Structure formats: C-alpha cells, structure tokens
Short mmCIF file of C-alpha atoms in Angstrom, two decimals:
data_model
loop_
_atom_site.label_atom_id
_atom_site.label_comp_id
_atom_site.label_asym_id
_atom_site.label_seq_id
_atom_site.Cartn_x
_atom_site.Cartn_y
_atom_site.Cartn_z
CA MET A 1 -45.21 -78.82 -18.46
CA MET A 2 -46.15 -75.30 -18.89
CA GLU A 3 -46.22 -73.78 -21.42
CA ASN A 4 -44.83 -69.90 -23.08
CA LYS A 5 -46.60 -67.46 -23.27
CA THR A 6 -45.62 -64.75 -25.81
CA THR A 7 -47.25 -61.34 -24.94
CA ILE A 8 -48.63 -59.76 -27.70
CA LEU A 9 -48.79 -55.37 -27.46
CA PRO A 10 -51.61 -53.57 -29.03
CA LYS A 11 -50.80 -51.56 -32.12
CA SER A 12 -51.61 -48.35 -30.99
CA VAL A 13 -49.14 -49.16 -27.59
CA ILE A 14 -46.65 -49.62 -30.97
CA CYS A 15 -46.67 -46.82 -33.08
CA PHE A 16 -46.82 -44.32 -29.81
CA ALA A 17 -43.31 -45.17 -28.98
CA VAL A 18 -41.97 -45.04 -31.64
CA LEU A 19 -43.35 -41.51 -32.38
CA GLY A 20 -41.94 -41.22 -29.14
CA LEU A 21 -38.58 -42.27 -30.53
CA MET A 22 -38.17 -40.40 -32.88
CA LEU A 23 -39.54 -37.60 -31.68
CA ILE A 24 -36.63 -37.67 -29.01
CA PHE A 25 -34.30 -38.62 -32.12
CA GLN A 26 -35.11 -35.13 -33.45
CA ILE A 27 -34.60 -33.15 -29.59
CA ILE A 28 -31.21 -34.69 -29.95
CA VAL A 29 -30.37 -32.97 -33.12
CA LEU A 30 -32.11 -29.97 -33.21
CA GLN A 31 -29.82 -29.21 -29.53
CA ASP A 32 -26.78 -30.80 -31.05
CA ALA A 33 -27.76 -28.64 -34.82
CA ILE A 34 -28.23 -25.36 -32.05
CA MET A 35 -25.11 -26.14 -30.22
CA LEU A 36 -22.79 -26.08 -34.07
CA SER A 37 -24.90 -22.75 -34.66
CA ILE A 38 -22.71 -21.02 -30.70
CA SER A 39 -20.33 -18.98 -32.42
CA LYS A 40 -16.79 -18.20 -30.98
CA GLN A 41 -18.27 -15.11 -29.45
CA ASP A 42 -20.25 -16.68 -27.06
CA LEU A 43 -17.66 -19.40 -26.87
CA ASP A 44 -15.43 -16.90 -26.05
CA ARG A 45 -17.88 -14.95 -23.18
CA GLU A 46 -18.59 -18.88 -22.25
CA ALA A 47 -15.59 -19.16 -21.09
CA ASN A 48 -14.15 -15.32 -19.54
CA ASN A 49 -17.16 -16.29 -16.72
CA THR A 50 -15.07 -19.54 -16.29
CA ALA A 51 -12.10 -18.02 -16.25
CA LEU A 52 -10.17 -18.73 -13.31
CA ILE A 53 -7.35 -16.23 -14.02
CA THR A 54 -10.04 -12.44 -13.28
CA CYS A 55 -7.92 -8.98 -13.71
CA ASP A 56 -9.22 -5.52 -12.34
CA ARG A 57 -8.22 -2.79 -14.00
CA SER A 58 -11.42 -0.19 -13.46
CA ASN A 59 -9.28 1.66 -10.21
CA LYS A 60 -7.86 4.75 -11.00
CA LEU A 61 -4.28 3.63 -8.41
CA TYR A 62 -4.38 0.19 -9.15
CA ASP A 63 -4.62 -3.41 -11.67
CA ILE A 64 -5.81 -6.96 -9.33
CA CYS A 65 -5.55 -10.00 -10.30
CA SER A 66 -5.86 -13.88 -9.21
CA ILE A 67 -5.80 -17.01 -10.41
CA LYS A 68 -8.49 -19.21 -8.34
CA GLY A 69 -6.54 -22.68 -8.18
CA PRO A 70 -3.22 -24.28 -8.44
CA THR A 71 -0.02 -21.88 -10.29
CA LEU A 72 3.35 -22.39 -10.72
CA LEU A 73 5.12 -19.62 -9.76
CA ASP A 74 8.90 -19.46 -13.15
CA GLN A 75 10.55 -16.96 -11.16
CA THR A 76 13.58 -16.83 -13.89
CA SER A 77 10.17 -14.85 -16.80
CA LEU A 78 8.09 -13.81 -13.88
CA THR A 79 5.12 -16.26 -14.88
CA LEU A 80 2.20 -17.91 -13.05
CA PHE A 81 0.96 -21.04 -14.84
CA MET A 82 -2.58 -21.78 -14.00
CA LEU A 83 -2.27 -25.99 -12.73
CA GLY A 84 -5.50 -28.90 -13.54
CA ASN A 85 -7.13 -29.38 -15.72
CA HIS A 86 -8.97 -26.49 -17.86
CA THR A 87 -12.41 -25.31 -19.24
CA ARG A 88 -12.80 -27.15 -23.19
CA ASN A 89 -13.30 -24.87 -25.30
CA GLN A 90 -11.85 -22.50 -23.54
CA HIS A 91 -9.54 -20.27 -24.89
CA HIS A 92 -5.67 -19.36 -23.72
CA ILE A 93 -6.03 -16.47 -21.34
CA HIS A 94 -2.39 -13.88 -20.50
CA GLU A 95 -2.74 -11.71 -18.09
CA LYS A 96 0.07 -9.15 -17.55
CA ILE A 97 0.11 -6.95 -14.64
CA GLN A 98 2.40 -4.42 -12.92
CA PRO A 99 2.04 -4.82 -8.96
CA TYR A 100 2.03 -1.27 -7.32
CA THR A 101 -0.63 1.08 -6.69
CA LEU A 102 0.32 4.33 -8.37
CA LYS A 103 -0.46 2.50 -12.29
CA ASN A 104 -0.58 6.18 -13.46
CA ASP A 105 2.41 7.75 -12.09
CA LYS A 106 4.93 7.54 -15.44
CA PRO A 107 8.24 7.59 -13.03
CA SER A 108 7.72 5.03 -10.96
CA MET A 109 5.90 2.76 -13.21
CA SER A 110 9.42 2.75 -14.88
CA THR A 111 11.11 0.90 -12.54
CA VAL A 112 7.88 -2.16 -11.61
CA ARG A 113 8.10 -5.23 -13.77
CA GLU A 114 5.80 -6.92 -15.38
CA PHE A 115 4.31 -10.10 -14.39
CA THR A 116 2.41 -12.72 -16.55
CA LEU A 117 0.04 -14.98 -15.48
CA THR A 118 -1.40 -17.55 -18.37
CA SER A 119 -3.19 -21.25 -18.51
CA SER A 120 -0.98 -21.85 -21.33
CA PRO A 121 0.96 -25.21 -20.12
CA SER A 122 4.31 -24.58 -18.54
CA LYS A 123 7.32 -26.13 -20.05
CA VAL A 124 8.18 -27.13 -16.12
CA SER A 125 6.22 -30.28 -15.39
CA GLN A 126 6.75 -30.28 -12.00
CA CYS A 127 7.07 -27.85 -8.38
CA GLY A 128 10.29 -27.88 -6.60
CA VAL A 129 8.67 -26.81 -3.93
CA ILE A 130 4.53 -26.65 -2.96
CA HIS A 131 2.95 -24.44 -0.55
CA HIS A 132 -0.68 -25.10 1.23
CA SER A 133 -1.23 -21.01 1.71
CA PRO A 134 -2.41 -18.32 -1.02
CA ALA A 135 0.12 -16.36 -2.48
CA VAL A 136 0.40 -13.16 -2.52
CA ILE A 137 2.75 -11.13 -4.97
CA PHE A 138 4.15 -7.61 -5.49
CA ASN A 139 6.61 -5.12 -6.12
CA ALA A 140 8.68 -3.27 -3.79
CA ARG A 141 10.84 -1.24 -6.15
CA GLY A 142 8.68 2.42 -6.82
CA TYR A 143 9.05 4.88 -4.78
CA ASN A 144 11.74 2.48 -3.42
CA GLY A 145 13.40 4.26 -0.29
CA ASN A 146 10.34 7.06 0.11
CA PHE A 147 9.21 6.03 3.75
CA PHE A 148 6.16 7.57 3.16
CA HIS A 149 5.73 6.46 -0.37
CA GLU A 150 7.16 2.38 0.77
CA ILE A 151 3.74 3.12 4.01
CA SER A 152 0.70 4.42 2.00
CA ASP A 153 1.55 2.45 -2.15
CA ILE A 154 2.91 -0.63 0.09
CA PHE A 155 2.13 -2.03 3.40
CA ILE A 156 -0.78 0.16 3.55
CA PRO A 157 -2.46 -1.45 0.59
CA LEU A 158 -0.79 -5.13 1.94
CA TYR A 159 -2.91 -4.96 5.29
CA ILE A 160 -5.18 -4.10 3.04
CA THR A 161 -5.14 -6.49 0.52
CA VAL A 162 -4.73 -9.72 3.18
CA ASN A 163 -7.72 -8.35 5.37
CA SER A 164 -9.67 -8.42 1.87
CA LEU A 165 -8.96 -12.44 1.42
CA SER A 166 -10.89 -13.54 4.80
CA LEU A 167 -10.67 -12.78 8.51
CA ASP A 168 -6.88 -13.90 9.88
CA GLN A 169 -5.76 -15.36 6.15
CA ASP A 170 -2.92 -17.02 6.31
CA VAL A 171 -1.27 -16.62 3.60
CA ILE A 172 2.55 -16.24 2.37
CA LEU A 173 4.33 -12.46 -0.06
CA VAL A 174 6.16 -12.40 -3.31
CA ILE A 175 8.36 -9.98 -3.52
CA VAL A 176 9.08 -8.25 -6.82
CA ASP A 177 12.48 -6.07 -6.96
CA GLY A 178 12.99 -5.58 -3.08
CA MET A 179 16.85 -4.47 -2.56
CA PRO A 180 18.63 -6.42 0.22
CA TRP A 181 18.56 -3.35 2.44
CA TRP A 182 14.75 -3.25 2.25
CA PHE A 183 14.51 -6.59 3.72
CA GLN A 184 16.78 -5.90 6.71
CA LYS A 185 14.66 -2.40 7.34
CA TYR A 186 11.28 -4.46 7.04
CA VAL A 187 11.63 -7.62 7.63
CA ASP A 188 9.66 -7.27 10.45
CA LEU A 189 6.83 -5.96 9.29
CA LEU A 190 6.96 -8.31 6.71
CA SER A 191 7.58 -11.91 9.45
CA THR A 192 4.10 -9.71 11.24
CA PHE A 193 1.91 -9.44 7.86
CA SER A 194 2.59 -13.88 7.40
CA PRO A 195 4.26 -15.65 10.51
CA ARG A 196 3.98 -18.91 9.77
CA HIS A 197 6.17 -18.48 6.26
CA LYS A 198 9.59 -17.31 4.99
CA ILE A 199 8.62 -14.05 2.83
CA ILE A 200 10.29 -15.31 -0.88
CA ASP A 201 12.48 -12.58 -3.11
CA THR A 202 11.88 -13.55 -6.49
CA ASN A 203 15.65 -12.01 -6.89
CA ASN A 204 16.92 -15.72 -4.60
CA LEU A 205 14.62 -18.27 -5.99
CA THR A 206 16.34 -21.31 -7.46
CA THR A 207 13.01 -23.23 -7.93
CA THR A 208 9.74 -23.18 -9.30
CA HIS A 209 7.21 -22.55 -6.28
CA CYS A 210 3.55 -22.95 -6.03
CA PHE A 211 0.29 -22.18 -4.45
CA PRO A 212 -2.78 -23.32 -3.85
CA SER A 213 -4.24 -19.67 -5.33
CA THR A 214 -2.41 -16.46 -6.05
CA VAL A 215 -3.12 -13.33 -6.02
CA VAL A 216 -0.88 -10.34 -7.91
CA GLY A 217 -1.19 -6.23 -6.94
CA LEU A 218 -2.78 -4.82 -4.25
CA ILE A 219 -5.60 -2.51 -2.99
CA LYS A 220 -5.34 0.14 -2.27
CA HIS A 221 -8.02 3.02 -1.12
CA GLY A 222 -6.16 6.28 -1.48
CA PRO A 223 -3.04 7.88 0.03
CA VAL A 224 -2.71 6.83 3.80
CA THR A 225 -5.93 5.96 2.94
CA ILE A 226 -7.96 2.37 4.62
CA ASP A 227 -11.85 3.53 3.76
CA PRO A 228 -13.56 0.31 6.91
CA LYS A 229 -16.91 0.45 4.29
CA LEU A 230 -14.25 -1.49 1.65
CA LEU A 231 -13.21 -4.48 3.76
CA PRO A 232 -15.66 -7.35 4.75
CA TYR A 233 -13.83 -7.05 8.13
CA PRO A 234 -13.83 -3.94 8.40
CA LYS A 235 -10.66 -2.31 9.14
CA THR A 236 -8.92 1.95 10.37
CA LEU A 237 -6.18 3.29 10.24
CA LEU A 238 -5.38 2.83 14.09
CA ASP A 239 -5.57 -1.55 13.52
CA PHE A 240 -2.79 -0.79 11.20
CA LYS A 241 -1.68 1.62 13.43
CA ALA A 242 -1.38 -1.11 16.52
CA PHE A 243 -0.48 -3.70 13.44
CA LEU A 244 3.67 -1.34 13.00
CA LYS A 245 2.94 -1.18 17.37
CA SER A 246 3.04 -5.20 17.10
CA ALA A 247 5.92 -6.09 14.69
CA PHE A 248 8.28 -3.67 15.91
CA ILE A 249 7.37 -3.70 20.07
CA LYS A 250 7.98 -7.76 20.69
CA SER A 251 7.87 -6.52 24.77
CA ASN A 252 6.75 -5.57 27.71
CA THR A 253 8.50 -2.82 28.22
CA SER A 254 7.76 0.41 29.31
CA LEU A 255 8.85 2.73 25.73
CA MET A 256 8.27 6.17 27.83
CA TYR A 257 11.48 8.11 28.66
CA PRO A 258 11.48 9.30 32.72
CA ASN A 259 10.34 11.26 33.62
CA ASP A 260 13.14 14.19 32.16
CA LYS A 261 12.99 17.10 34.72
CA GLY A 262 9.57 18.26 33.93
CA ARG A 263 10.41 18.37 30.33
CA PRO A 264 7.95 17.61 27.85
CA HIS A 265 9.78 15.51 24.37
CA LEU A 266 9.65 16.48 21.68
CA THR A 267 11.46 14.96 18.40
CA PHE A 268 12.57 16.25 15.29
CA VAL A 269 12.70 15.51 12.29
CA ILE A 270 15.56 16.45 10.04
CA ARG A 271 16.10 17.21 6.16
CA LYS A 272 20.27 17.31 5.42
CA GLY A 273 22.26 17.08 2.27
CA SER A 274 20.67 16.13 -1.22
CA PHE A 275 16.42 16.68 -0.26
CA THR A 276 14.60 19.76 -0.79
CA ARG A 277 12.20 21.16 2.03
CA VAL A 278 15.51 21.78 4.73
CA ILE A 279 15.11 23.85 7.47
CA LEU A 280 18.52 26.30 6.50
CA ASN A 281 18.26 26.97 10.34
CA GLN A 282 16.83 24.34 11.73
CA GLU A 283 20.13 24.55 14.61
CA GLU A 284 18.65 27.93 16.08
CA VAL A 285 15.53 26.62 15.30
CA ILE A 286 16.88 23.45 17.53
CA LYS A 287 18.22 25.42 20.97
CA LEU A 288 15.34 28.09 20.68
CA ALA A 289 12.69 24.44 21.95
CA GLU A 290 15.50 23.70 24.24
CA GLU A 291 14.81 26.97 25.97
CA ILE A 292 10.89 26.67 25.68
CA GLY A 293 11.58 23.88 27.85
CA PHE A 294 10.93 20.77 26.13
CA HIS A 295 13.97 17.89 26.04
CA VAL A 296 14.94 17.91 22.10
CA ASN A 297 15.58 14.75 20.54
CA VAL A 298 17.00 15.27 17.29
CA PHE A 299 15.84 12.41 15.49
CA ASP A 300 17.59 11.84 11.13
CA PRO A 301 15.67 8.86 9.58
CA LEU A 302 18.83 7.98 7.11
CA LYS A 303 21.16 7.22 9.71
CA ASP A 304 18.94 5.63 11.81
CA PRO A 305 17.32 3.35 9.67
CA SER A 306 16.04 0.36 12.04
CA LEU A 307 12.39 1.33 12.32
CA SER A 308 12.73 -0.76 15.49
CA SER A 309 14.37 1.65 17.93
CA ALA A 310 12.89 3.80 15.58
CA TYR A 311 9.09 3.27 17.03
CA ARG A 312 10.85 3.52 20.78
CA LEU A 313 12.15 6.98 20.44
CA ILE A 314 9.62 8.53 18.47
CA HIS A 315 6.41 7.61 20.83
CA SER A 316 8.19 7.82 23.77
CA SER A 317 7.79 11.45 22.53
CA HIS A 318 4.84 13.62 22.92
CA VAL A 319 5.05 16.17 20.37
CA LEU A 320 6.00 15.47 16.44
CA LEU A 321 8.38 17.99 14.88
CA GLY A 322 8.89 18.74 10.74
CA VAL A 323 8.21 19.71 7.54
CA HIS A 324 6.80 18.90 5.80
CA GLY A 325 8.34 15.13 4.03
CA ALA A 326 8.56 11.98 4.37
CA GLY A 327 9.69 11.48 8.16
CA LEU A 328 6.83 12.64 9.22
CA THR A 329 4.84 8.93 7.89
CA HIS A 330 6.76 7.87 11.35
CA LEU A 331 3.92 9.97 13.71
CA PHE A 332 2.05 5.79 13.66
CA PHE A 333 4.56 5.63 15.45
CA LEU A 334 3.26 8.46 18.50
CA ALA A 335 1.66 6.66 21.35
CA GLN A 336 -2.75 8.55 21.65
CA GLY A 337 -3.41 11.77 22.65
CA SER A 338 -0.10 13.00 20.98
CA MET A 339 0.38 16.10 18.84
CA VAL A 340 2.34 16.05 15.53
CA ALA A 341 3.76 19.03 14.53
CA GLN A 342 4.13 20.12 10.20
CA ILE A 343 5.45 23.01 8.96
CA VAL A 344 3.89 23.62 5.76
CA PRO A 345 6.01 25.26 2.69
CA ILE A 346 3.89 27.59 0.19
CA GLY A 347 2.23 25.33 -2.31
CA LEU A 348 2.24 22.11 0.09
CA GLU A 349 -1.44 22.71 1.25
CA TRP A 350 -3.28 19.86 -0.17
CA HIS A 351 -0.36 17.56 0.03
CA SER A 352 0.56 18.78 3.72
CA LYS A 353 -3.06 18.28 4.21
CA THR A 354 -3.95 15.76 2.41
CA CYS A 355 -1.21 12.57 3.26
CA PHE A 356 0.05 14.34 7.61
CA GLU A 357 -3.31 15.97 8.19
CA LYS A 358 -6.31 14.01 7.83
CA PRO A 359 -4.22 10.80 8.80
CA THR A 360 -3.56 13.13 12.43
CA LYS A 361 -7.44 13.24 13.25
CA ILE A 362 -7.76 8.73 12.24
CA LEU A 363 -5.37 8.51 14.34
CA GLY A 364 -6.33 10.19 17.12
CA LEU A 365 -3.65 12.20 17.27
CA LYS A 366 -3.14 16.61 17.76
CA TYR A 367 -1.96 18.18 15.14
CA VAL A 368 -0.76 21.99 14.55
CA GLU A 369 0.34 23.30 12.04
CA TYR A 370 3.14 26.42 10.92
CA LYS A 371 2.77 27.82 7.60
CA VAL A 372 5.54 29.28 5.56
CA LYS A 373 5.52 32.54 5.25
CA PRO A 374 6.75 34.66 1.67
CA ASN A 375 9.64 35.49 2.59
CA GLU A 376 10.70 31.86 4.43
CA SER A 377 10.32 30.36 1.43
CA SER A 378 13.94 30.25 -0.59
CA LEU A 379 10.99 30.16 -4.07
CA SER A 380 10.71 33.83 -2.79
CA TRP A 381 14.63 34.77 -2.59
CA GLU A 382 14.81 33.34 -5.96
CA TYR A 383 11.92 35.03 -7.54
CA GLY A 384 10.73 37.61 -6.33
CA THR A 385 7.83 37.96 -3.03
CA ASN A 386 6.33 39.37 -5.72
CA SER A 387 6.64 36.72 -8.22
CA SER A 388 2.91 34.96 -8.41
CA ILE A 389 4.59 31.50 -8.13
CA VAL A 390 5.20 33.08 -4.08
CA ASN A 391 2.13 34.98 -3.79
CA ASP A 392 -0.46 32.23 -5.93
CA PRO A 393 0.90 28.85 -6.13
CA PRO A 394 -2.73 27.47 -6.85
CA THR A 395 -2.93 29.25 -9.91
CA PHE A 396 0.75 29.75 -11.16
CA SER A 397 0.38 24.82 -10.53
CA GLU A 398 -3.26 24.42 -12.47
CA GLY A 399 -2.97 20.62 -11.81
CA ASN A 400 0.65 21.15 -14.03
CA LEU A 401 3.18 19.04 -12.42
CA ASN A 402 6.52 20.28 -13.39
CA ASN A 403 4.99 23.11 -11.48
CA GLU A 404 3.65 21.68 -8.88
CA ASP A 405 7.19 20.23 -8.54
CA LEU A 406 9.16 23.09 -7.95
CA TYR A 407 7.44 23.54 -4.55
CA LEU A 408 8.12 20.60 -4.09
CA LYS A 409 11.56 19.90 -4.87
CA LYS A 410 12.77 23.07 -5.13
CA GLN A 411 12.52 24.62 -1.90
CA ASN A 412 13.43 25.10 1.32
CA VAL A 413 13.36 27.26 4.18
CA LYS A 414 14.24 29.42 6.19
CA ILE A 415 12.06 29.61 9.75
CA ASN A 416 11.83 33.44 11.29
CA LEU A 417 12.95 32.63 14.51
CA ILE A 418 11.06 35.57 16.22
CA ARG A 419 7.16 33.93 14.68
CA PHE A 420 8.07 31.03 15.75
CA ARG A 421 9.02 30.72 19.27
CA LYS A 422 5.88 31.48 19.95
CA TYR A 423 4.28 28.99 17.79
CA LEU A 424 6.32 26.55 20.08
CA THR A 425 5.29 27.88 23.11
CA LYS A 426 1.72 26.70 22.57
CA ILE A 427 3.57 22.80 21.20
CA TYR A 428 5.33 23.70 25.00
CA GLU A 429 1.54 24.22 26.34
CA LYS A 430 -0.60 21.52 25.57
CA ALA A 431 2.35 18.80 25.84
CA LYS A 432 3.17 19.62 28.83
CA ILE A 433 -0.52 19.40 29.74
CA LEU A 434 -0.56 15.94 27.75
CA MET A 435 3.03 14.85 29.89
CA ASN A 436 1.11 15.43 32.99
CA ASN A 437 -2.43 12.98 32.55
CA ALA A 438 0.25 10.62 31.46
CA SER A 439 1.99 10.66 34.73
#
C-alpha cells in the first residue's frame, strides 16, 4: 500500500509568495486610483481621439464632416445617426454643417439647410433601405441656376471629393434641395459620378436609408481649380474635362460639323433679358463675324438647357466668344486647341482672369480677350467718362463688395465695331489655321 506524501514548502518561499501577492494587489489599487483621478477633460479628449464623427472646418471655402461607420439617414430632420456600439466613456457628439462650398458667402449660404451628425440613439430603430457603398451628401441650392457656380462650386468639388476617397471609389450621391429641373439638366453627369446607383433626392425620400459610412460636404481647391498635389490620386482640370465628355457623349459619332465652305465655326454665347453685361449691339457683332468669314452659331444657354446638345455644338466649334459671364464656362466642352475669346467689361479683370483665362491654359485651349474701353461701357453713360468708377475701378472698389457688384450687376457694353473688327480678324486667321490643321 502506497503512502500519501505531502510536500511542505520552505517558509522563505511562502513569504516571497505572500509579498508578491501583496505587491500585485497594491499595483491594482494604484491603477484604480489613477483611473479615478482622470478628469472629465481627459475623458473628453480620449473620446475625441476615438470619435467616429469628425469635422474639418479649417478651410475658408468649405466645411466637411464624416461618419466612419454605419450611418442612418433620417430624411425628415436631415440628421445622420451613427449606429453600432460606441465608446463607453464617450459623450454624445453633435455636429452641424451646411454642405456647400461657399461657406463665407452669405447670399448663397442663406438658402443652404443644415445637416446634423450625431452619436445619439436614433428614434428610428430600423433601416428602410440598406446600402453597401458610402454616401456623399451635398446641397444643390446655393447659386443654383448659374452654370459657372454649378461647375465651380458643385461638380469640380464633387470630382475632387470622390477622388479623395480612393481610386475608382463606388459612392452613392445624396443630394439636398435639388430642384426637379436641376436633376433633369444634370442627370447624365450625376449618373457618371455614381453609375451603379440611383441618385438619392432627399426631397422625395419616404423611408430611412443606411450606409456603411458617410461624407457630408465637398472639398474645394479654389474657383475652377483642381490642385493635383492635394489629391492622393493626382487629377487635373484636364481629367475633369475628359470626365465631362464621358458624361455627355455616349457614342463614337464624329462631333465636328462638315467643312462649311472653309469657314471656321464661331459659337457666340449671348446674354439677354434680365441679365447685365449684355452686348447691346450683339446683332451687329454677329453680322460682323459673318462678314469676316465665320460660320456663326448663336448659343443661348437658357433657351436650350440640354447639356448634351450644348456639348456637341461647342465641341464642334473653333472659337467660343462671349462677354464675361457664366455662359463661358462651356469652354470645358471645347476640343483641344480651340479658342476662348472673352470680352472683358471694365472693372472685371480679376474675375475674367480667375474664372476663364487661367482654366483655358490648363485645358490646352488658346485664349484671347477684348478689353472694353470706358466709352463702350454703360457705366460711362451713367457716371461720366471722368468718374473714378469708370477710370479707376480698383481704387473705387477697394474690396467693397457693393462697389464690386456695380461692375458685375449694373454694366452693359456696346462694342466699337471698327475696333472689334481688327480683333475678330486676328481670331479668324488663327481659327483658319486651326481648322486646316484639324482637317
């Protein structure tokens, strides 16, 4: 029969074990004491470091927010709720944003509604529609109806934002306050941004939608600007121009008009009605262009809002001519090497250079301009040719927006046909060379 044996540890070993347990206990107590001593400010800082809702408000042109995780869109309150388990110590986050790229422009922002992003629990418990691609949300009101602002403040920023996410990112567009005519006008372009999904119009939503993540707002680099150095996958205005072509031209049909007895095509963008910066003698200007040898296409952006037909017309032109205004933004539709001829009213040198001269050079287009003389401006008839308003616009404006508006909103022009003939003749000679090289 085997005998049970009991192993007796030396007293020294037992003492060391007890001391070790006491030391561990003291460390645990000390850690708890340290945790209890963390201030509310420290907790808030820790919550912010792990927050899934973030907003960047550092840019002077735009704000942009995002939820990096499952999101529920409540269409009735324009609120995005962050779904899922949150950090235990994290306080609820509430952020508000007006998703438009002119955040310091009061007239445009007055029509842009706020979006709310929150980590508070949603009163709606279920997702009506579940999506598997991230959402990009923006407002389509602002200067809605102005083609320049729609390109510069919405579509170029949308192109930048989508290309900032990842290469060939599949996104769902969620558009706030878009008008029915606006969706109809831009349906081809919007579907090119998101070819696999229907565009979501918040005006027509009847149920909640959920997304794996969400971006609210658009990134803007400047007026009619794409800075490739600010993008993870470098793009330029030339890439955007090609993107527009892919939206409006769906076939390989030749876009060029047949050679019209050797006459280069000039598309004349007209302004009329309630607009200012109208060429008061535009019928005479059209007749002059035809006398010089151009085949003139008169283009009224308001009369034919179809961008596909506008694209075909302008892409087939050798010259796009017009007074400074939104219609010249159609220069993005011109073929490589074509000309932009801008008529620059007095006091609008900066606007003309920023909006149209700079982009043409990036796009590989030729640029020429006709600077209006004081006696060709309606301001000289109202204030006199000796007025500082007419003779010294920079001094008169001095950064005063009301004074600057005088040149934009209260000025028409009457072209000196003798002087303009010399200008158009030089353009014609260049257009002939362009046409002959193309053929």
